[in-house]
mmCIF file of C-alpha atoms in Angstrom:
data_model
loop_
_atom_site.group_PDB
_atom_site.id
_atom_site.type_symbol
_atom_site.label_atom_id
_atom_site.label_comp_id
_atom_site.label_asym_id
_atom_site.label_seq_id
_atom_site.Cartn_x
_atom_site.Cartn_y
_atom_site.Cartn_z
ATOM 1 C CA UNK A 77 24.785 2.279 15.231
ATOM 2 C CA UNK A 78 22.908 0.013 12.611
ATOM 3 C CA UNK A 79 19.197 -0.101 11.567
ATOM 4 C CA UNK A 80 16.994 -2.611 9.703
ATOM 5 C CA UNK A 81 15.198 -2.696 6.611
ATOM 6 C CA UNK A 82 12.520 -5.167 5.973
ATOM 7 C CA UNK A 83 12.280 -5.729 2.993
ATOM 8 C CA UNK A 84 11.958 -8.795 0.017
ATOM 9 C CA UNK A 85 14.013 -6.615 -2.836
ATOM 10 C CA UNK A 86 17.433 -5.298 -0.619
ATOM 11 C CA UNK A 87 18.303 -4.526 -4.741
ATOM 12 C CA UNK A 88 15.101 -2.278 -5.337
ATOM 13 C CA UNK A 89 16.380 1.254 -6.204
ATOM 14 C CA UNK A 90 14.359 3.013 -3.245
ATOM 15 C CA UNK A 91 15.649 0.443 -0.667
ATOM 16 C CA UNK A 92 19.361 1.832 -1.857
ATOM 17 C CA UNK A 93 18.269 5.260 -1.621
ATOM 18 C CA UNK A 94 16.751 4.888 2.124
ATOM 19 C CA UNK A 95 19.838 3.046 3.288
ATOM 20 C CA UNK A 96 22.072 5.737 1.736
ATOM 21 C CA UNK A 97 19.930 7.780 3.938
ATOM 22 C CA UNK A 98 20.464 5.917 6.809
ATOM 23 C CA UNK A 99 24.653 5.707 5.801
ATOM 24 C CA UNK A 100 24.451 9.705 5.492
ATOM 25 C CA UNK A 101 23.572 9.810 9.083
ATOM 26 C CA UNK A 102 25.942 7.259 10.556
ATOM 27 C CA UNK A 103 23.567 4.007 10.555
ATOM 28 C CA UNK A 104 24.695 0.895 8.938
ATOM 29 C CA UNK A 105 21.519 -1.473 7.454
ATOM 30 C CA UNK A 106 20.536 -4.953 7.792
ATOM 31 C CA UNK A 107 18.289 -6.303 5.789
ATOM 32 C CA UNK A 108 15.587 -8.484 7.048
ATOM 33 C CA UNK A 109 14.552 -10.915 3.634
ATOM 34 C CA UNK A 110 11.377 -12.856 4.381
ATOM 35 C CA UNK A 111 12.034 -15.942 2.344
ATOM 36 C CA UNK A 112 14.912 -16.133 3.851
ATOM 37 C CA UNK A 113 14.055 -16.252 7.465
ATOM 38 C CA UNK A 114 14.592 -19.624 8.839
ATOM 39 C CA UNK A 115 13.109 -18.620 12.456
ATOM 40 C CA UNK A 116 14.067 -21.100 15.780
ATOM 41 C CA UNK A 117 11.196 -19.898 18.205
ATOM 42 C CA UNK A 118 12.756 -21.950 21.121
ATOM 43 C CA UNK A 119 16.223 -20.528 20.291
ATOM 44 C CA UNK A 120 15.115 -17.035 21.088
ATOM 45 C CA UNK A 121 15.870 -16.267 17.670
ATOM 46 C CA UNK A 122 13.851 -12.488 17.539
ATOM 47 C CA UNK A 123 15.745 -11.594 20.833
ATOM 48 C CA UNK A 124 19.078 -12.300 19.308
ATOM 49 C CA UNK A 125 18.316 -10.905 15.978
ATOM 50 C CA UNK A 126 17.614 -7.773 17.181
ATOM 51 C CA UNK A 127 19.599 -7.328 20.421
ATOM 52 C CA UNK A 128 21.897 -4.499 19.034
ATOM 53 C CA UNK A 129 19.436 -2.548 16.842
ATOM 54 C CA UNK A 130 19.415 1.207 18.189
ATOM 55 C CA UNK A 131 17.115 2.658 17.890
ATOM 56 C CA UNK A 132 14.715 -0.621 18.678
ATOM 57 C CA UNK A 133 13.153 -0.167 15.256
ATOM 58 C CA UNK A 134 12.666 -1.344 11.897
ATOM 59 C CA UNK A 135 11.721 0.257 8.810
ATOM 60 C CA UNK A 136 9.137 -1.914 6.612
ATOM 61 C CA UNK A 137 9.472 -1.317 2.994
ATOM 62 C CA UNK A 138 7.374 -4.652 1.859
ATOM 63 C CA UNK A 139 6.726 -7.849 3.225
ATOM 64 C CA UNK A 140 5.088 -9.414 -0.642
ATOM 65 C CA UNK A 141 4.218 -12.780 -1.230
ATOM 66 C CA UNK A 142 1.719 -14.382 -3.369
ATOM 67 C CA UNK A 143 0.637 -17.788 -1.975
ATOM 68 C CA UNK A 144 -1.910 -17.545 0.955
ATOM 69 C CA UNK A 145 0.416 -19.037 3.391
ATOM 70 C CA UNK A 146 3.185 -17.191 2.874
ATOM 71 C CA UNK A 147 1.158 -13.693 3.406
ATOM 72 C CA UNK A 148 -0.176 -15.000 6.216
ATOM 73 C CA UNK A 149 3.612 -16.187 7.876
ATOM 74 C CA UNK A 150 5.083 -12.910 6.605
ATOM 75 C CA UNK A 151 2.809 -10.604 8.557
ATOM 76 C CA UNK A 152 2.842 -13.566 11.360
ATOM 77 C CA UNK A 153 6.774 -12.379 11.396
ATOM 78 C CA UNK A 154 5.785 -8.869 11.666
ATOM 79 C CA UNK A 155 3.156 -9.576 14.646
ATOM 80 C CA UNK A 156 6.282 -11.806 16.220
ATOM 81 C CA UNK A 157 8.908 -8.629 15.600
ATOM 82 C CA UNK A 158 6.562 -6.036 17.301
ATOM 83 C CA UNK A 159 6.067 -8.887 20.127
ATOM 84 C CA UNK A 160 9.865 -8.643 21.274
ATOM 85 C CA UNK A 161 9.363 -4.761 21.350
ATOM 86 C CA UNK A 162 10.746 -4.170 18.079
ATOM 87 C CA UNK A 163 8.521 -1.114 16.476
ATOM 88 C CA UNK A 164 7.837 -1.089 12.916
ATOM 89 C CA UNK A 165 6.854 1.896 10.628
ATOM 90 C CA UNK A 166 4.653 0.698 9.276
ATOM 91 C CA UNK A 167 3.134 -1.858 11.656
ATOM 92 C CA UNK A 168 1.777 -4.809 11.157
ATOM 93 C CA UNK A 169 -2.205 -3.729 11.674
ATOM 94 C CA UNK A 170 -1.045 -0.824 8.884
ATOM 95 C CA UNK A 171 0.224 -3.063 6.145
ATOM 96 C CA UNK A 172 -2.840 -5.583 6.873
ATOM 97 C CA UNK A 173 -4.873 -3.287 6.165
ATOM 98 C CA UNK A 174 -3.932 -1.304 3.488
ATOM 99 C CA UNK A 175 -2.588 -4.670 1.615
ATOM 100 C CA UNK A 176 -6.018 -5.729 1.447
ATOM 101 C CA UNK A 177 -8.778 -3.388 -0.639
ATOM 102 C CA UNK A 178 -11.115 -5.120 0.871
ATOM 103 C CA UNK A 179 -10.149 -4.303 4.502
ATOM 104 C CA UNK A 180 -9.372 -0.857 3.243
ATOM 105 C CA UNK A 181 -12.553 -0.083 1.514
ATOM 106 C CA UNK A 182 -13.929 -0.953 4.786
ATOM 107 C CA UNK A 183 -11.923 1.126 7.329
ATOM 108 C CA UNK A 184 -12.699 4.244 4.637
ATOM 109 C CA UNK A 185 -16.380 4.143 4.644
ATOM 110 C CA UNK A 186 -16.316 3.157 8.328
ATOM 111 C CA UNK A 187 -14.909 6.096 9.211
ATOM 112 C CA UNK A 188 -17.026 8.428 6.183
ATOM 113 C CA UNK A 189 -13.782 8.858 3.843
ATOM 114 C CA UNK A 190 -15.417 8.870 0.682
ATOM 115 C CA UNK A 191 -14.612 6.298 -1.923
ATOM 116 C CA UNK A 192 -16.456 4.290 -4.577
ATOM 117 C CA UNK A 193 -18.972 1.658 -4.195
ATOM 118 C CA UNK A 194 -17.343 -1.647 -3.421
ATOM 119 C CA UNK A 195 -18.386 -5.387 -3.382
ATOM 120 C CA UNK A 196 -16.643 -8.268 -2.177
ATOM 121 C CA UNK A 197 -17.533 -11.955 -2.273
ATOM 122 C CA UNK A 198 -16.681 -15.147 -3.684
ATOM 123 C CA UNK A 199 -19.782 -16.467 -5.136
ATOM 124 C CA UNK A 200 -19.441 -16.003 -8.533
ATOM 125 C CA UNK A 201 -23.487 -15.546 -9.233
ATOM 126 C CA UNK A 202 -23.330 -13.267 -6.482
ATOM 127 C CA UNK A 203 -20.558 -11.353 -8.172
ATOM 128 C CA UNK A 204 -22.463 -11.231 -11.411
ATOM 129 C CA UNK A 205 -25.517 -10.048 -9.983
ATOM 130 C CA UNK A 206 -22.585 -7.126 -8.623
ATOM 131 C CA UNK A 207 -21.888 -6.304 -11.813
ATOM 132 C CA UNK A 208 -25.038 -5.250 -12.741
ATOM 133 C CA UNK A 209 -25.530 -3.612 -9.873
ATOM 134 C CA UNK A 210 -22.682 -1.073 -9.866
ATOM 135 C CA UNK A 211 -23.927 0.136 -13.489
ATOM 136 C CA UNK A 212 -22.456 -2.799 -15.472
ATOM 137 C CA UNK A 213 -18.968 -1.008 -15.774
ATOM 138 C CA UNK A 214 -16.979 -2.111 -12.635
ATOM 139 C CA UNK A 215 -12.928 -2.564 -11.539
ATOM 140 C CA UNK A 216 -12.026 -6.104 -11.179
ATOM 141 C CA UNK A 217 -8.845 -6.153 -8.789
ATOM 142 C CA UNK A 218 -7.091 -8.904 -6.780
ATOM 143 C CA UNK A 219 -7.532 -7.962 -3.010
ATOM 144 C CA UNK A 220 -3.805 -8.000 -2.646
ATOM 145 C CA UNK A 221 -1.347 -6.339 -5.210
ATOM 146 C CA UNK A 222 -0.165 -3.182 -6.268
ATOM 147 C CA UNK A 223 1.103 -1.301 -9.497
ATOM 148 C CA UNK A 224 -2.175 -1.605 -11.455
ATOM 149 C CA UNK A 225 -1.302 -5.334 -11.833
ATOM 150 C CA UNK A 226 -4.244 -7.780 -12.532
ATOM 151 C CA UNK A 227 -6.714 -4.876 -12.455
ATOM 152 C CA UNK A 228 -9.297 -5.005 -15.657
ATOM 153 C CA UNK A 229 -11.850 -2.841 -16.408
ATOM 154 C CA UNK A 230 -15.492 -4.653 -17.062
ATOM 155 C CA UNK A 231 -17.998 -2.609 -19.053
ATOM 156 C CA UNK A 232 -19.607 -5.799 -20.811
ATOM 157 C CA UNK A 233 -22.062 -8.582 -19.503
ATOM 158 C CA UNK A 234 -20.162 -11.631 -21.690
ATOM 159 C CA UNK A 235 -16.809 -10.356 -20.588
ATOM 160 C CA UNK A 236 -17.547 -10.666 -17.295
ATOM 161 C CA UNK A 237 -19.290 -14.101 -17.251
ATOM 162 C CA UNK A 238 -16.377 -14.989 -18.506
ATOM 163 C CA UNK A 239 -14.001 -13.319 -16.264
ATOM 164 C CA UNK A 240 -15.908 -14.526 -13.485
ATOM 165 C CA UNK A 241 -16.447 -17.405 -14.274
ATOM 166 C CA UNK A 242 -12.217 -18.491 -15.134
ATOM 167 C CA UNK A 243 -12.032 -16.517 -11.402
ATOM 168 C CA UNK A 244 -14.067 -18.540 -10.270
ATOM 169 C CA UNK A 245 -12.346 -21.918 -11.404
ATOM 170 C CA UNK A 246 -9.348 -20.455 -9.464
ATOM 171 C CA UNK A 247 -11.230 -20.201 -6.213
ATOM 172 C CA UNK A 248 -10.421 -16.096 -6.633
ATOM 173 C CA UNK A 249 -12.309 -13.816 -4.112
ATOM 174 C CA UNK A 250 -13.794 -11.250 -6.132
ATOM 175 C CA UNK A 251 -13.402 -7.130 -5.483
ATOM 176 C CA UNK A 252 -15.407 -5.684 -7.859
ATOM 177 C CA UNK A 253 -15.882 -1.293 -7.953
ATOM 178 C CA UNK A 254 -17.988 1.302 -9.603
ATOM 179 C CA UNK A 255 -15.849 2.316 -12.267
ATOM 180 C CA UNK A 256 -15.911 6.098 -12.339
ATOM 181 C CA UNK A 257 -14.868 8.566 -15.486
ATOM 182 C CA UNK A 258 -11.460 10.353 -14.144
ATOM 183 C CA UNK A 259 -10.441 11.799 -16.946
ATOM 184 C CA UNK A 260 -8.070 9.371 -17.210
ATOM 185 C CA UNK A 261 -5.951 10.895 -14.239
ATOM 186 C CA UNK A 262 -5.559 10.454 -10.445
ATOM 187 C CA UNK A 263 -3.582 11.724 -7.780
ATOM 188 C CA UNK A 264 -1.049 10.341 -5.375
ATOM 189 C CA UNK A 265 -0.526 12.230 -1.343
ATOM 190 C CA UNK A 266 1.900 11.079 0.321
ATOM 191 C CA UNK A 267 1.463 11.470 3.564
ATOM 192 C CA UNK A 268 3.728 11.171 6.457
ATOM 193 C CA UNK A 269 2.857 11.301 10.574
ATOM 194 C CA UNK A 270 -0.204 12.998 9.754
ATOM 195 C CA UNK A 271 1.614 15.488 6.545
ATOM 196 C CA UNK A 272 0.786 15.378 3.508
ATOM 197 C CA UNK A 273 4.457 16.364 2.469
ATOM 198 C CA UNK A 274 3.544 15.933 -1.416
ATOM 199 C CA UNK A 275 1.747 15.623 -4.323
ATOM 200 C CA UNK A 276 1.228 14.594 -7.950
ATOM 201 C CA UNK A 277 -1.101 13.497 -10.555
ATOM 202 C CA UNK A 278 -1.042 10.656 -12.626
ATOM 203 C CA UNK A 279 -1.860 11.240 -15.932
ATOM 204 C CA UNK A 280 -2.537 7.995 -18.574
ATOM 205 C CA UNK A 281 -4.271 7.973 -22.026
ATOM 206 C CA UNK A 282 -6.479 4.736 -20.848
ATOM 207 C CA UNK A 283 -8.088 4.260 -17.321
ATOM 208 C CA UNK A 284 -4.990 3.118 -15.703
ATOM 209 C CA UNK A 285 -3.485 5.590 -14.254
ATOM 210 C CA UNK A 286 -0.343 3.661 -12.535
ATOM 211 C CA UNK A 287 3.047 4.669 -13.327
ATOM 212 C CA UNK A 288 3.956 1.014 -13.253
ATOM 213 C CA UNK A 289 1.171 0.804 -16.349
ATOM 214 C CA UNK A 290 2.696 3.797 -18.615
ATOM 215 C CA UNK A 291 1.133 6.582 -16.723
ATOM 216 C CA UNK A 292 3.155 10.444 -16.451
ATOM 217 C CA UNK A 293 4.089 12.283 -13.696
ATOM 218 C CA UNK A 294 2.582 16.212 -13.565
ATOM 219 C CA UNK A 295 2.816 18.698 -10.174
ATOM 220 C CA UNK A 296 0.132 19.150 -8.433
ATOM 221 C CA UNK A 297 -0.587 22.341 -5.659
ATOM 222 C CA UNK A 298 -1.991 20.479 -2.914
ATOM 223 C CA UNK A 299 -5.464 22.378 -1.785
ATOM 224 C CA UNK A 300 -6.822 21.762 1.692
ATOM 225 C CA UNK A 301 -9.204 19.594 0.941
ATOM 226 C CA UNK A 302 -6.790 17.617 -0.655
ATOM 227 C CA UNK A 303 -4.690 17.190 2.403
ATOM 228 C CA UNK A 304 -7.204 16.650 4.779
ATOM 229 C CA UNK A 305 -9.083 13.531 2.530
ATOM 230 C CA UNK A 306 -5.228 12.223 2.542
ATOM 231 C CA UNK A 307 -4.310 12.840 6.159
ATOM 232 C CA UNK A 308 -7.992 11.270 7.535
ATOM 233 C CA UNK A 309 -7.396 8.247 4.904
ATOM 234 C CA UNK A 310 -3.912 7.388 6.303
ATOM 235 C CA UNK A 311 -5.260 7.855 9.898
ATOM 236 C CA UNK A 312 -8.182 5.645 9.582
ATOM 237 C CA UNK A 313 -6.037 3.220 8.045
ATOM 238 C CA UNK A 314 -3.326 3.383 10.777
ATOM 239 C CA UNK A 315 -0.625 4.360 8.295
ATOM 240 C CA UNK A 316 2.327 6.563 9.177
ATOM 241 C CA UNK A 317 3.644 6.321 5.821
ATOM 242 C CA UNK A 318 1.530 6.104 3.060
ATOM 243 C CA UNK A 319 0.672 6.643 -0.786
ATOM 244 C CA UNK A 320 -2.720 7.775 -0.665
ATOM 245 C CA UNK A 321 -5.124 7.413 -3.727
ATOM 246 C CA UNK A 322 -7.503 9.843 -4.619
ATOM 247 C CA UNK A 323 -9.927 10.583 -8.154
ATOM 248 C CA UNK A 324 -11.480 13.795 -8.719
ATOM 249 C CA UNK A 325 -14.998 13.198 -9.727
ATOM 250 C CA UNK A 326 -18.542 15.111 -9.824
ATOM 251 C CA UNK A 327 -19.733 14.013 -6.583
ATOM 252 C CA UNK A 328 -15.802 15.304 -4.807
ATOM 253 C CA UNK A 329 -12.979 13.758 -4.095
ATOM 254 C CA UNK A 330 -12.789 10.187 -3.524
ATOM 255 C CA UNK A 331 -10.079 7.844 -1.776
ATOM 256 C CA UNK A 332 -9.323 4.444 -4.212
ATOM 257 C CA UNK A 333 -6.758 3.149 -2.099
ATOM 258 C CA UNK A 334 -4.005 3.684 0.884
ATOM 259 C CA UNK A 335 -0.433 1.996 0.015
ATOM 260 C CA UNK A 336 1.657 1.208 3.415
ATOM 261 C CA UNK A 337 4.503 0.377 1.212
ATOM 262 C CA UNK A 338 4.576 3.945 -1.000
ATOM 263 C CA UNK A 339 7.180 4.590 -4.143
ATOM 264 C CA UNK A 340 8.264 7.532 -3.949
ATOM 265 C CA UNK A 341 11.043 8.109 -7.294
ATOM 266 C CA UNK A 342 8.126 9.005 -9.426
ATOM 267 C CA UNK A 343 6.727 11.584 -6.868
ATOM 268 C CA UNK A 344 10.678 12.732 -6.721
ATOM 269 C CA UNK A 345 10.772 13.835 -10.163
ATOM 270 C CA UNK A 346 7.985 16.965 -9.455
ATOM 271 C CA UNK A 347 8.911 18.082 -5.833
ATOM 272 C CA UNK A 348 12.122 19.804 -4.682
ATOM 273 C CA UNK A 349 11.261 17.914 -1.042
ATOM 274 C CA UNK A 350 14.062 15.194 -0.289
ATOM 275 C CA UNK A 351 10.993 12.501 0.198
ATOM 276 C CA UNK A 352 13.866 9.972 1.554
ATOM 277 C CA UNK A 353 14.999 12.205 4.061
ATOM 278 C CA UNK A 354 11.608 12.999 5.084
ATOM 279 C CA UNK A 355 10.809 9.729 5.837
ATOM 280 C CA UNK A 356 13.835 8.530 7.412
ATOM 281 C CA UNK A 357 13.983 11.716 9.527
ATOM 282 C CA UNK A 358 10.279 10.376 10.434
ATOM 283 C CA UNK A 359 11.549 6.667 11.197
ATOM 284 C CA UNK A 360 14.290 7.988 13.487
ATOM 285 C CA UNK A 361 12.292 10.196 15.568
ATOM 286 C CA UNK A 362 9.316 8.264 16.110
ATOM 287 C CA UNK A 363 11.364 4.883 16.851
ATOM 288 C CA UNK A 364 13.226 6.273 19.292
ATOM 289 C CA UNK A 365 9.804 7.982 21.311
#
């Protein structure tokens, strides 16, 4: 039996650690690489590709690209794999949506998840006006990315004119959010097929509380109402498996973002669960119904 793996890094450490999941229970792994698809639509090139796959699955762990086009052709590829019948966890709609704040911040309030006040727009007088708006201390982030990268914090009026402004000159959309005291500390769920199988907090000495950015690792006892603002986040977001975001502030909880593509070493280090099994034990069963 063999399996697939989409993936861009078949070298990242958690990619290894999945597929020696997959090895432990008798699957060999192909790796589907992006920028290295060369696809012959009239050749029946998807049919072929994935003829012997059992179960008639693939397991997504990122599909990244910066350039416009190429996000757009590398979740066209995803809508094309799930066209031949080929199920994805995540699926396309999932990583569209959770790979984009923007659509994210929508599906959340849409469906009364709480999370902070959010503007989006690419006029850059409209985005000043923003600023001001949300309390003159907002989150600048780029509406696709992860690991804290590109995020700045704006909490004065000539910094972000000129922010803005050099944004602007790069025809950037602008997401722009409250910023809201955390005590420098958030927490990550993850969440799998409606679980929330673990927690942790992130703990930073600045307002970046990424692990990617220098941020600690400390256990967490997941309450209730921690699981259930997790759970409905990765629902409304049509996520199987995901990271979910959450800061602890005076008004409640609130969700900052849903990651379709969760790490999961970090989360490792303060949970006896075996978070690889868990999710591969989550890929095989649900492929195969």
């Amino acid at each position: 039996m063999h399996t697939m793996i989409i993936t861009p890094k078949p070298d990242d450490n958690e990619v290894k650690i999945l597929a020696k999941e997959f090895n432990n229970r008798g699957y060999s792994v192909e790796y589907f690489i992006p920028e290295k698809v060369k696809v012959t639509v009239n050749l029946n090139y998807f049919g072929n590709l994935f003829e012997t796959l059992e179960p008639k699955a693939a397991l997504v762990r990122g599909f990244g690209a910066a350039a416009t086009q190429k996000i757009f052709f590398r979740l066209d590829l995803l809508s094309a794999i799930e066209e031949y019948g080929i199920t994805l966890i995540n699926s396309r709609t999932a990583l569209e949506i959770s790979s984009d704040k923007f659509l994210t911040s929508v599906y959340l309030e849409r469906h009364n998840v709480p999370t902070p006040k959010t503007v989006v727009c690419e006029d850059p007088e409209e985005a000043l006006s923003s600023f001001a708006e949300l309390g003159s201390d907002v989150v600048i982030k780029p509406l696709y990315g992860s690991k804290g990268i590109g995020i700045s914090r704006l909490n004065d009026k000539g910094l972000a004119e000129n922010v803005i402004y050099t944004l602007a000159e790069l025809n950037e959309i602008f997401y722009l959010q409250e910023f809201i005291d955390h005590n420098n500390r958030d927490i990550r769920i993850l969440v799998i097929g409606g679980r929330a199988v673990a927690g942790m907090y992130r703990v930073s000495d600045n307002w970046k509380t990424n692990i990617h950015a220098g941020a600690h690792m400390e256990p967490i006892e997941l309450t209730k109402e921690l699981k259930n603002i997790a759970i409905k986040a990765a629902k409304v977001t049509k996520t199987e498996i995901a990271g979910v975001d959450i800061i602890e502030t005076e008004d409640g909880l609130k969700v900052l973002e849903v990651n379709s593509i969760p790490g999961f070493t970090a989360l490792q280090k303060v949970t006896d669960i075996n978070l690889a099994a868990e999710i591969i034990s989550y890929f095989l069963k649900n492929a195969k119904s």
